[in-house]
């Protein structure tokens, strides 16, 4: 087993190349910057695409964004605190996992036959103005008929893209949390 100057395990003689790269000190040390980029760039692109195409995000799209933003913000705090503990990557992975569950729910609704999809309800802005917050949050976590509409760009469904991004964040945080 070889060690770097900081004592961090670099690689073992029998490790596949991918495992050796995952143990790289760069990934371990700079994971917050990578998470900020992994979450920030797609969110920025989604806003541009949404504006240019005139799309209105459904409730589950908004929930995925909320959790993606939360994961990015926790990474910002980790970067600012520059601590070596495992709390921040574990919390970031947990938050990304919650966001990923909304992506999976969104994909589930999109695969339902039309007659089984939830009925369309009012948009989120209307609900926020006219319904109690608890009802709005419940509707946003379950999804509405709008969430069953299939929207894609370059043949990638929006919830699939969000799921991949959130799984990347989880993987990166797992590497950081469980490094040996």
mmCIF file of N, CA and C in Angstrom, residues 28-141:
data_model
loop_
_atom_site.group_PDB
_atom_site.id
_atom_site.type_symbol
_atom_site.label_atom_id
_atom_site.label_comp_id
_atom_site.label_asym_id
_atom_site.label_seq_id
_atom_site.Cartn_x
_atom_site.Cartn_y
_atom_site.Cartn_z
ATOM 1 N N UNK A 28 -10.999 13.937 -2.680
ATOM 2 C CA UNK A 28 -11.287 13.947 -1.252
ATOM 3 C C UNK A 28 -11.253 15.366 -0.700
ATOM 4 N N UNK A 29 -10.299 16.160 -1.132
ATOM 5 C CA UNK A 29 -10.132 17.509 -0.594
ATOM 6 C C UNK A 29 -11.098 18.517 -1.217
ATOM 7 N N UNK A 30 -11.341 18.418 -2.513
ATOM 8 C CA UNK A 30 -12.110 19.436 -3.224
ATOM 9 C C UNK A 30 -13.529 18.996 -3.573
ATOM 10 N N UNK A 31 -14.072 18.037 -2.849
ATOM 11 C CA UNK A 31 -15.419 17.559 -3.151
ATOM 12 C C UNK A 31 -16.463 18.668 -3.102
ATOM 13 N N UNK A 32 -16.361 19.670 -2.191
ATOM 14 C CA UNK A 32 -17.408 20.704 -2.196
ATOM 15 C C UNK A 32 -17.464 21.482 -3.505
ATOM 16 N N UNK A 33 -16.310 21.798 -4.064
ATOM 17 C CA UNK A 33 -16.278 22.552 -5.322
ATOM 18 C C UNK A 33 -16.896 21.717 -6.440
ATOM 19 N N UNK A 34 -16.598 20.430 -6.450
ATOM 20 C CA UNK A 34 -17.171 19.548 -7.471
ATOM 21 C C UNK A 34 -18.694 19.459 -7.319
ATOM 22 N N UNK A 35 -19.181 19.350 -6.095
ATOM 23 C CA UNK A 35 -20.632 19.281 -5.869
ATOM 24 C C UNK A 35 -21.297 20.587 -6.291
ATOM 25 N N UNK A 36 -20.676 21.714 -5.967
ATOM 26 C CA UNK A 36 -21.233 23.007 -6.365
ATOM 27 C C UNK A 36 -21.351 23.075 -7.889
ATOM 28 N N UNK A 37 -20.320 22.616 -8.595
ATOM 29 C CA UNK A 37 -20.365 22.613 -10.059
ATOM 30 C C UNK A 37 -21.375 21.623 -10.613
ATOM 31 N N UNK A 38 -21.409 20.421 -10.019
ATOM 32 C CA UNK A 38 -22.316 19.377 -10.497
ATOM 33 C C UNK A 38 -23.775 19.796 -10.327
ATOM 34 N N UNK A 39 -24.076 20.546 -9.276
ATOM 35 C CA UNK A 39 -25.460 20.976 -9.055
ATOM 36 C C UNK A 39 -25.755 22.337 -9.677
ATOM 37 N N UNK A 40 -24.797 23.232 -9.646
ATOM 38 C CA UNK A 40 -25.040 24.603 -10.104
ATOM 39 C C UNK A 40 -25.192 24.751 -11.602
ATOM 40 N N UNK A 41 -24.316 24.114 -12.356
ATOM 41 C CA UNK A 41 -24.354 24.261 -13.819
ATOM 42 C C UNK A 41 -25.666 23.733 -14.401
ATOM 43 N N UNK A 42 -26.110 22.521 -14.044
ATOM 44 C CA UNK A 42 -27.394 22.053 -14.594
ATOM 45 C C UNK A 42 -28.587 22.908 -14.167
ATOM 46 N N UNK A 43 -28.566 23.419 -12.942
ATOM 47 C CA UNK A 43 -29.660 24.295 -12.515
ATOM 48 C C UNK A 43 -29.694 25.564 -13.352
ATOM 49 N N UNK A 44 -28.535 26.126 -13.602
ATOM 50 C CA UNK A 44 -28.443 27.325 -14.435
ATOM 51 C C UNK A 44 -28.943 27.033 -15.851
ATOM 52 N N UNK A 45 -28.511 25.907 -16.418
ATOM 53 C CA UNK A 45 -28.957 25.526 -17.765
ATOM 54 C C UNK A 45 -30.466 25.269 -17.797
ATOM 55 N N UNK A 46 -31.001 24.661 -16.743
ATOM 56 C CA UNK A 46 -32.449 24.412 -16.688
ATOM 57 C C UNK A 46 -33.225 25.720 -16.701
ATOM 58 N N UNK A 47 -32.729 26.713 -15.974
ATOM 59 C CA UNK A 47 -33.402 28.014 -15.967
ATOM 60 C C UNK A 47 -33.363 28.671 -17.341
ATOM 61 N N UNK A 48 -32.232 28.556 -18.030
ATOM 62 C CA UNK A 48 -32.117 29.124 -19.377
ATOM 63 C C UNK A 48 -33.070 28.414 -20.337
ATOM 64 N N UNK A 49 -33.063 27.084 -20.321
ATOM 65 C CA UNK A 49 -33.935 26.306 -21.208
ATOM 66 C C UNK A 49 -35.399 26.615 -20.907
ATOM 67 N N UNK A 50 -35.718 26.682 -19.631
ATOM 68 C CA UNK A 50 -37.082 26.986 -19.215
ATOM 69 C C UNK A 50 -37.527 28.345 -19.753
ATOM 70 N N UNK A 51 -36.674 29.331 -19.633
ATOM 71 C CA UNK A 51 -37.005 30.682 -20.087
ATOM 72 C C UNK A 51 -37.126 30.732 -21.611
ATOM 73 N N UNK A 52 -36.160 30.117 -22.309
ATOM 74 C CA UNK A 52 -36.153 30.178 -23.773
ATOM 75 C C UNK A 52 -37.313 29.393 -24.378
ATOM 76 N N UNK A 53 -37.660 28.257 -23.781
ATOM 77 C CA UNK A 53 -38.729 27.416 -24.328
ATOM 78 C C UNK A 53 -40.092 27.763 -23.735
ATOM 79 N N UNK A 54 -40.123 28.655 -22.773
ATOM 80 C CA UNK A 54 -41.392 29.028 -22.152
ATOM 81 C C UNK A 54 -42.008 27.916 -21.325
ATOM 82 N N UNK A 55 -41.174 27.071 -20.737
ATOM 83 C CA UNK A 55 -41.670 25.961 -19.928
ATOM 84 C C UNK A 55 -41.989 26.429 -18.510
ATOM 85 N N UNK A 56 -42.988 25.819 -17.914
ATOM 86 C CA UNK A 56 -43.329 26.078 -16.514
ATOM 87 C C UNK A 56 -43.044 24.787 -15.749
ATOM 88 N N UNK A 57 -42.170 24.833 -14.752
ATOM 89 C CA UNK A 57 -41.830 23.593 -14.042
ATOM 90 C C UNK A 57 -43.005 23.076 -13.219
ATOM 91 N N UNK A 58 -43.133 21.767 -13.193
ATOM 92 C CA UNK A 58 -44.188 21.148 -12.384
ATOM 93 C C UNK A 58 -43.726 21.088 -10.922
ATOM 94 N N UNK A 59 -44.612 20.616 -10.067
ATOM 95 C CA UNK A 59 -44.323 20.570 -8.631
ATOM 96 C C UNK A 59 -43.111 19.691 -8.320
ATOM 97 N N UNK A 60 -43.024 18.521 -8.952
ATOM 98 C CA UNK A 60 -41.898 17.631 -8.669
ATOM 99 C C UNK A 60 -40.591 18.179 -9.233
ATOM 100 N N UNK A 61 -40.645 18.890 -10.358
ATOM 101 C CA UNK A 61 -39.437 19.551 -10.876
ATOM 102 C C UNK A 61 -38.920 20.558 -9.856
ATOM 103 N N UNK A 62 -39.850 21.313 -9.278
ATOM 104 C CA UNK A 62 -39.458 22.301 -8.271
ATOM 105 C C UNK A 62 -38.872 21.625 -7.034
ATOM 106 N N UNK A 63 -39.454 20.510 -6.614
ATOM 107 C CA UNK A 63 -38.923 19.805 -5.445
ATOM 108 C C UNK A 63 -37.522 19.264 -5.718
ATOM 109 N N UNK A 64 -37.291 18.736 -6.922
ATOM 110 C CA UNK A 64 -35.956 18.258 -7.260
ATOM 111 C C UNK A 64 -34.952 19.402 -7.217
ATOM 112 N N UNK A 65 -35.364 20.555 -7.713
ATOM 113 C CA UNK A 65 -34.484 21.728 -7.696
ATOM 114 C C UNK A 65 -34.188 22.186 -6.278
ATOM 115 N N UNK A 66 -35.215 22.189 -5.437
ATOM 116 C CA UNK A 66 -35.020 22.612 -4.046
ATOM 117 C C UNK A 66 -33.952 21.751 -3.374
ATOM 118 N N UNK A 67 -34.048 20.439 -3.553
ATOM 119 C CA UNK A 67 -33.090 19.544 -2.904
ATOM 120 C C UNK A 67 -31.721 19.616 -3.564
ATOM 121 N N UNK A 68 -31.678 19.873 -4.871
ATOM 122 C CA UNK A 68 -30.389 20.045 -5.542
ATOM 123 C C UNK A 68 -29.705 21.325 -5.050
ATOM 124 N N UNK A 69 -30.486 22.390 -4.903
ATOM 125 C CA UNK A 69 -29.946 23.646 -4.372
ATOM 126 C C UNK A 69 -29.475 23.441 -2.934
ATOM 127 N N UNK A 70 -30.255 22.710 -2.137
ATOM 128 C CA UNK A 70 -29.865 22.447 -0.748
ATOM 129 C C UNK A 70 -28.545 21.680 -0.686
ATOM 130 N N UNK A 71 -28.373 20.687 -1.561
ATOM 131 C CA UNK A 71 -27.111 19.939 -1.594
ATOM 132 C C UNK A 71 -25.953 20.864 -1.956
ATOM 133 N N UNK A 72 -26.170 21.739 -2.930
ATOM 134 C CA UNK A 72 -25.135 22.700 -3.308
ATOM 135 C C UNK A 72 -24.808 23.667 -2.184
ATOM 136 N N UNK A 73 -25.826 24.115 -1.449
ATOM 137 C CA UNK A 73 -25.588 25.039 -0.332
ATOM 138 C C UNK A 73 -24.815 24.374 0.804
ATOM 139 N N UNK A 74 -25.121 23.128 1.097
ATOM 140 C CA UNK A 74 -24.360 22.412 2.124
ATOM 141 C C UNK A 74 -22.906 22.286 1.680
ATOM 142 N N UNK A 75 -22.683 22.042 0.395
ATOM 143 C CA UNK A 75 -21.311 21.976 -0.120
ATOM 144 C C UNK A 75 -20.613 23.329 0.011
ATOM 145 N N UNK A 76 -21.350 24.420 -0.190
ATOM 146 C CA UNK A 76 -20.767 25.756 0.006
ATOM 147 C C UNK A 76 -20.333 25.925 1.459
ATOM 148 N N UNK A 77 -21.196 25.524 2.403
ATOM 149 C CA UNK A 77 -20.831 25.616 3.822
ATOM 150 C C UNK A 77 -19.602 24.757 4.125
ATOM 151 N N UNK A 78 -19.546 23.560 3.545
ATOM 152 C CA UNK A 78 -18.387 22.687 3.755
ATOM 153 C C UNK A 78 -17.121 23.335 3.211
ATOM 154 N N UNK A 79 -17.232 23.978 2.073
ATOM 155 C CA UNK A 79 -16.079 24.649 1.458
ATOM 156 C C UNK A 79 -15.620 25.815 2.330
ATOM 157 N N UNK A 80 -16.581 26.597 2.842
ATOM 158 C CA UNK A 80 -16.247 27.742 3.697
ATOM 159 C C UNK A 80 -15.598 27.272 4.999
ATOM 160 N N UNK A 81 -16.143 26.228 5.613
ATOM 161 C CA UNK A 81 -15.603 25.738 6.884
ATOM 162 C C UNK A 81 -14.308 24.965 6.707
ATOM 163 N N UNK A 82 -14.060 24.447 5.533
ATOM 164 C CA UNK A 82 -12.825 23.718 5.204
ATOM 165 C C UNK A 82 -12.462 22.701 6.284
ATOM 166 N N UNK A 83 -13.448 21.964 6.730
ATOM 167 C CA UNK A 83 -13.214 20.959 7.755
ATOM 168 C C UNK A 83 -13.024 19.590 7.114
ATOM 169 N N UNK A 84 -12.379 18.699 7.829
ATOM 170 C CA UNK A 84 -12.112 17.371 7.285
ATOM 171 C C UNK A 84 -13.070 16.322 7.850
ATOM 172 N N UNK A 85 -14.120 16.758 8.551
ATOM 173 C CA UNK A 85 -15.020 15.753 9.120
ATOM 174 C C UNK A 85 -15.969 15.212 8.051
ATOM 175 N N UNK A 86 -16.674 14.174 8.418
ATOM 176 C CA UNK A 86 -17.550 13.487 7.456
ATOM 177 C C UNK A 86 -18.996 13.965 7.519
ATOM 178 N N UNK A 87 -19.275 14.925 8.386
ATOM 179 C CA UNK A 87 -20.643 15.402 8.554
ATOM 180 C C UNK A 87 -21.183 16.020 7.268
ATOM 181 N N UNK A 88 -20.439 16.945 6.679
ATOM 182 C CA UNK A 88 -20.930 17.653 5.490
ATOM 183 C C UNK A 88 -21.163 16.726 4.297
ATOM 184 N N UNK A 89 -20.216 15.845 3.957
ATOM 185 C CA UNK A 89 -20.520 14.963 2.816
ATOM 186 C C UNK A 89 -21.676 14.006 3.102
ATOM 187 N N UNK A 90 -21.795 13.548 4.345
ATOM 188 C CA UNK A 90 -22.913 12.654 4.676
ATOM 189 C C UNK A 90 -24.244 13.401 4.577
ATOM 190 N N UNK A 91 -24.281 14.639 5.071
ATOM 191 C CA UNK A 91 -25.499 15.444 4.988
ATOM 192 C C UNK A 91 -25.838 15.769 3.533
ATOM 193 N N UNK A 92 -24.818 16.110 2.751
ATOM 194 C CA UNK A 92 -25.034 16.414 1.334
ATOM 195 C C UNK A 92 -25.587 15.194 0.602
ATOM 196 N N UNK A 93 -25.032 14.021 0.885
ATOM 197 C CA UNK A 93 -25.516 12.792 0.244
ATOM 198 C C UNK A 93 -26.954 12.489 0.653
ATOM 199 N N UNK A 94 -27.284 12.725 1.910
ATOM 200 C CA UNK A 94 -28.652 12.495 2.382
ATOM 201 C C UNK A 94 -29.631 13.415 1.663
ATOM 202 N N UNK A 95 -29.266 14.676 1.562
ATOM 203 C CA UNK A 95 -30.124 15.650 0.882
ATOM 204 C C UNK A 95 -30.272 15.292 -0.598
ATOM 205 N N UNK A 96 -29.174 14.904 -1.227
ATOM 206 C CA UNK A 96 -29.242 14.490 -2.635
ATOM 207 C C UNK A 96 -30.107 13.238 -2.783
ATOM 208 N N UNK A 97 -30.064 12.350 -1.797
ATOM 209 C CA UNK A 97 -30.910 11.158 -1.824
ATOM 210 C C UNK A 97 -32.392 11.499 -1.775
ATOM 211 N N UNK A 98 -32.735 12.502 -0.980
ATOM 212 C CA UNK A 98 -34.132 12.954 -0.929
ATOM 213 C C UNK A 98 -34.538 13.510 -2.292
ATOM 214 N N UNK A 99 -33.666 14.316 -2.889
ATOM 215 C CA UNK A 99 -33.944 14.847 -4.223
ATOM 216 C C UNK A 99 -34.081 13.738 -5.255
ATOM 217 N N UNK A 100 -33.228 12.718 -5.142
ATOM 218 C CA UNK A 100 -33.300 11.586 -6.074
ATOM 219 C C UNK A 100 -34.626 10.844 -5.925
ATOM 220 N N UNK A 101 -35.142 10.768 -4.705
ATOM 221 C CA UNK A 101 -36.434 10.092 -4.520
ATOM 222 C C UNK A 101 -37.547 10.849 -5.245
ATOM 223 N N UNK A 102 -37.462 12.179 -5.293
ATOM 224 C CA UNK A 102 -38.449 12.954 -6.052
ATOM 225 C C UNK A 102 -38.291 12.701 -7.553
ATOM 226 N N UNK A 103 -37.061 12.523 -8.016
ATOM 227 C CA UNK A 103 -36.838 12.203 -9.431
ATOM 228 C C UNK A 103 -37.466 10.858 -9.778
ATOM 229 N N UNK A 104 -37.298 9.894 -8.886
ATOM 230 C CA UNK A 104 -37.868 8.564 -9.118
ATOM 231 C C UNK A 104 -39.397 8.637 -9.125
ATOM 232 N N UNK A 105 -39.956 9.388 -8.202
ATOM 233 C CA UNK A 105 -41.420 9.574 -8.177
ATOM 234 C C UNK A 105 -41.893 10.216 -9.481
ATOM 235 N N UNK A 106 -41.137 11.213 -9.946
ATOM 236 C CA UNK A 106 -41.478 11.910 -11.183
ATOM 237 C C UNK A 106 -41.457 10.935 -12.364
ATOM 238 N N UNK A 107 -40.430 10.110 -12.437
ATOM 239 C CA UNK A 107 -40.354 9.113 -13.510
ATOM 240 C C UNK A 107 -41.509 8.118 -13.413
ATOM 241 N N UNK A 108 -41.860 7.736 -12.200
ATOM 242 C CA UNK A 108 -42.989 6.831 -12.010
ATOM 243 C C UNK A 108 -44.267 7.442 -12.577
ATOM 244 N N UNK A 109 -44.525 8.707 -12.259
ATOM 245 C CA UNK A 109 -45.735 9.366 -12.764
ATOM 246 C C UNK A 109 -45.722 9.464 -14.287
ATOM 247 N N UNK A 110 -44.544 9.656 -14.858
ATOM 248 C CA UNK A 110 -44.462 9.772 -16.318
ATOM 249 C C UNK A 110 -44.671 8.440 -17.019
ATOM 250 N N UNK A 111 -44.476 7.335 -16.308
ATOM 251 C CA UNK A 111 -44.672 6.025 -16.933
ATOM 252 C C UNK A 111 -46.079 5.478 -16.724
ATOM 253 N N UNK A 112 -46.886 6.154 -15.912
ATOM 254 C CA UNK A 112 -48.260 5.693 -15.695
ATOM 255 C C UNK A 112 -49.092 5.870 -16.961
ATOM 256 N N UNK A 113 -50.031 4.953 -17.194
ATOM 257 C CA UNK A 113 -50.977 5.181 -18.290
ATOM 258 C C UNK A 113 -51.769 6.463 -18.012
ATOM 259 N N UNK A 114 -52.243 7.089 -19.056
ATOM 260 C CA UNK A 114 -52.896 8.393 -18.928
ATOM 261 C C UNK A 114 -54.069 8.379 -17.948
ATOM 262 N N UNK A 115 -54.837 7.295 -17.933
ATOM 263 C CA UNK A 115 -56.009 7.238 -17.056
ATOM 264 C C UNK A 115 -55.639 7.022 -15.580
ATOM 265 N N UNK A 116 -54.401 6.622 -15.290
ATOM 266 C CA UNK A 116 -53.972 6.410 -13.906
ATOM 267 C C UNK A 116 -53.182 7.584 -13.339
ATOM 268 N N UNK A 117 -52.790 8.520 -14.175
ATOM 269 C CA UNK A 117 -52.011 9.671 -13.711
ATOM 270 C C UNK A 117 -52.881 10.561 -12.830
ATOM 271 N N UNK A 118 -52.267 11.244 -11.874
ATOM 272 C CA UNK A 118 -53.060 12.150 -11.035
ATOM 273 C C UNK A 118 -53.708 13.240 -11.878
ATOM 274 N N UNK A 119 -54.806 13.751 -11.368
ATOM 275 C CA UNK A 119 -55.491 14.812 -12.116
ATOM 276 C C UNK A 119 -54.682 16.098 -12.048
ATOM 277 N N UNK A 120 -54.846 16.909 -13.076
ATOM 278 C CA UNK A 120 -54.141 18.191 -13.108
ATOM 279 C C UNK A 120 -54.748 19.110 -12.059
ATOM 280 N N UNK A 121 -53.897 19.805 -11.377
ATOM 281 C CA UNK A 121 -54.352 20.758 -10.377
ATOM 282 C C UNK A 121 -53.863 22.141 -10.753
ATOM 283 N N UNK A 122 -54.094 23.100 -9.894
ATOM 284 C CA UNK A 122 -53.615 24.455 -10.169
ATOM 285 C C UNK A 122 -52.090 24.503 -10.099
ATOM 286 N N UNK A 123 -51.514 25.536 -10.713
ATOM 287 C CA UNK A 123 -50.059 25.648 -10.663
ATOM 288 C C UNK A 123 -49.619 26.070 -9.261
ATOM 289 N N UNK A 124 -48.322 25.959 -9.023
ATOM 290 C CA UNK A 124 -47.767 26.182 -7.691
ATOM 291 C C UNK A 124 -48.010 27.614 -7.213
ATOM 292 N N UNK A 125 -47.866 28.595 -8.093
ATOM 293 C CA UNK A 125 -48.093 29.989 -7.692
ATOM 294 C C UNK A 125 -49.514 30.190 -7.170
ATOM 295 N N UNK A 126 -50.481 29.643 -7.878
ATOM 296 C CA UNK A 126 -51.879 29.763 -7.451
ATOM 297 C C UNK A 126 -52.092 29.080 -6.100
ATOM 298 N N UNK A 127 -51.510 27.874 -5.959
ATOM 299 C CA UNK A 127 -51.681 27.148 -4.697
ATOM 300 C C UNK A 127 -51.065 27.917 -3.536
ATOM 301 N N UNK A 128 -49.889 28.501 -3.747
ATOM 302 C CA UNK A 128 -49.239 29.258 -2.673
ATOM 303 C C UNK A 128 -50.072 30.454 -2.232
ATOM 304 N N UNK A 129 -50.792 31.046 -3.164
ATOM 305 C CA UNK A 129 -51.611 32.216 -2.836
ATOM 306 C C UNK A 129 -52.944 31.854 -2.193
ATOM 307 N N UNK A 130 -53.468 30.664 -2.495
ATOM 308 C CA UNK A 130 -54.842 30.357 -2.094
ATOM 309 C C UNK A 130 -55.022 29.156 -1.174
ATOM 310 N N UNK A 131 -53.988 28.380 -0.936
ATOM 311 C CA UNK A 131 -54.124 27.187 -0.107
ATOM 312 C C UNK A 131 -53.195 27.272 1.093
ATOM 313 N N UNK A 132 -53.523 26.534 2.161
ATOM 314 C CA UNK A 132 -52.599 26.476 3.303
ATOM 315 C C UNK A 132 -51.273 25.839 2.872
ATOM 316 N N UNK A 133 -50.196 26.272 3.495
ATOM 317 C CA UNK A 133 -48.861 25.803 3.122
ATOM 318 C C UNK A 133 -48.744 24.284 3.232
ATOM 319 N N UNK A 134 -49.362 23.686 4.238
ATOM 320 C CA UNK A 134 -49.299 22.232 4.404
ATOM 321 C C UNK A 134 -49.898 21.517 3.191
ATOM 322 N N UNK A 135 -51.004 22.025 2.661
ATOM 323 C CA UNK A 135 -51.625 21.423 1.472
ATOM 324 C C UNK A 135 -50.736 21.587 0.245
ATOM 325 N N UNK A 136 -50.099 22.737 0.129
ATOM 326 C CA UNK A 136 -49.206 22.994 -1.007
ATOM 327 C C UNK A 136 -48.025 22.032 -0.958
ATOM 328 N N UNK A 137 -47.414 21.880 0.217
ATOM 329 C CA UNK A 137 -46.262 20.979 0.347
ATOM 330 C C UNK A 137 -46.655 19.533 0.083
ATOM 331 N N UNK A 138 -47.815 19.124 0.558
ATOM 332 C CA UNK A 138 -48.281 17.756 0.309
ATOM 333 C C UNK A 138 -48.477 17.521 -1.187
ATOM 334 N N UNK A 139 -49.082 18.478 -1.869
ATOM 335 C CA UNK A 139 -49.293 18.360 -3.315
ATOM 336 C C UNK A 139 -47.958 18.349 -4.052
ATOM 337 N N UNK A 140 -47.028 19.173 -3.601
ATOM 338 C CA UNK A 140 -45.725 19.226 -4.272
ATOM 339 C C UNK A 140 -44.940 17.937 -4.085
ATOM 340 N N UNK A 141 -45.104 17.264 -2.960
ATOM 341 C CA UNK A 141 -44.367 16.017 -2.754
ATOM 342 C C UNK A 141 -45.010 14.841 -3.478
#
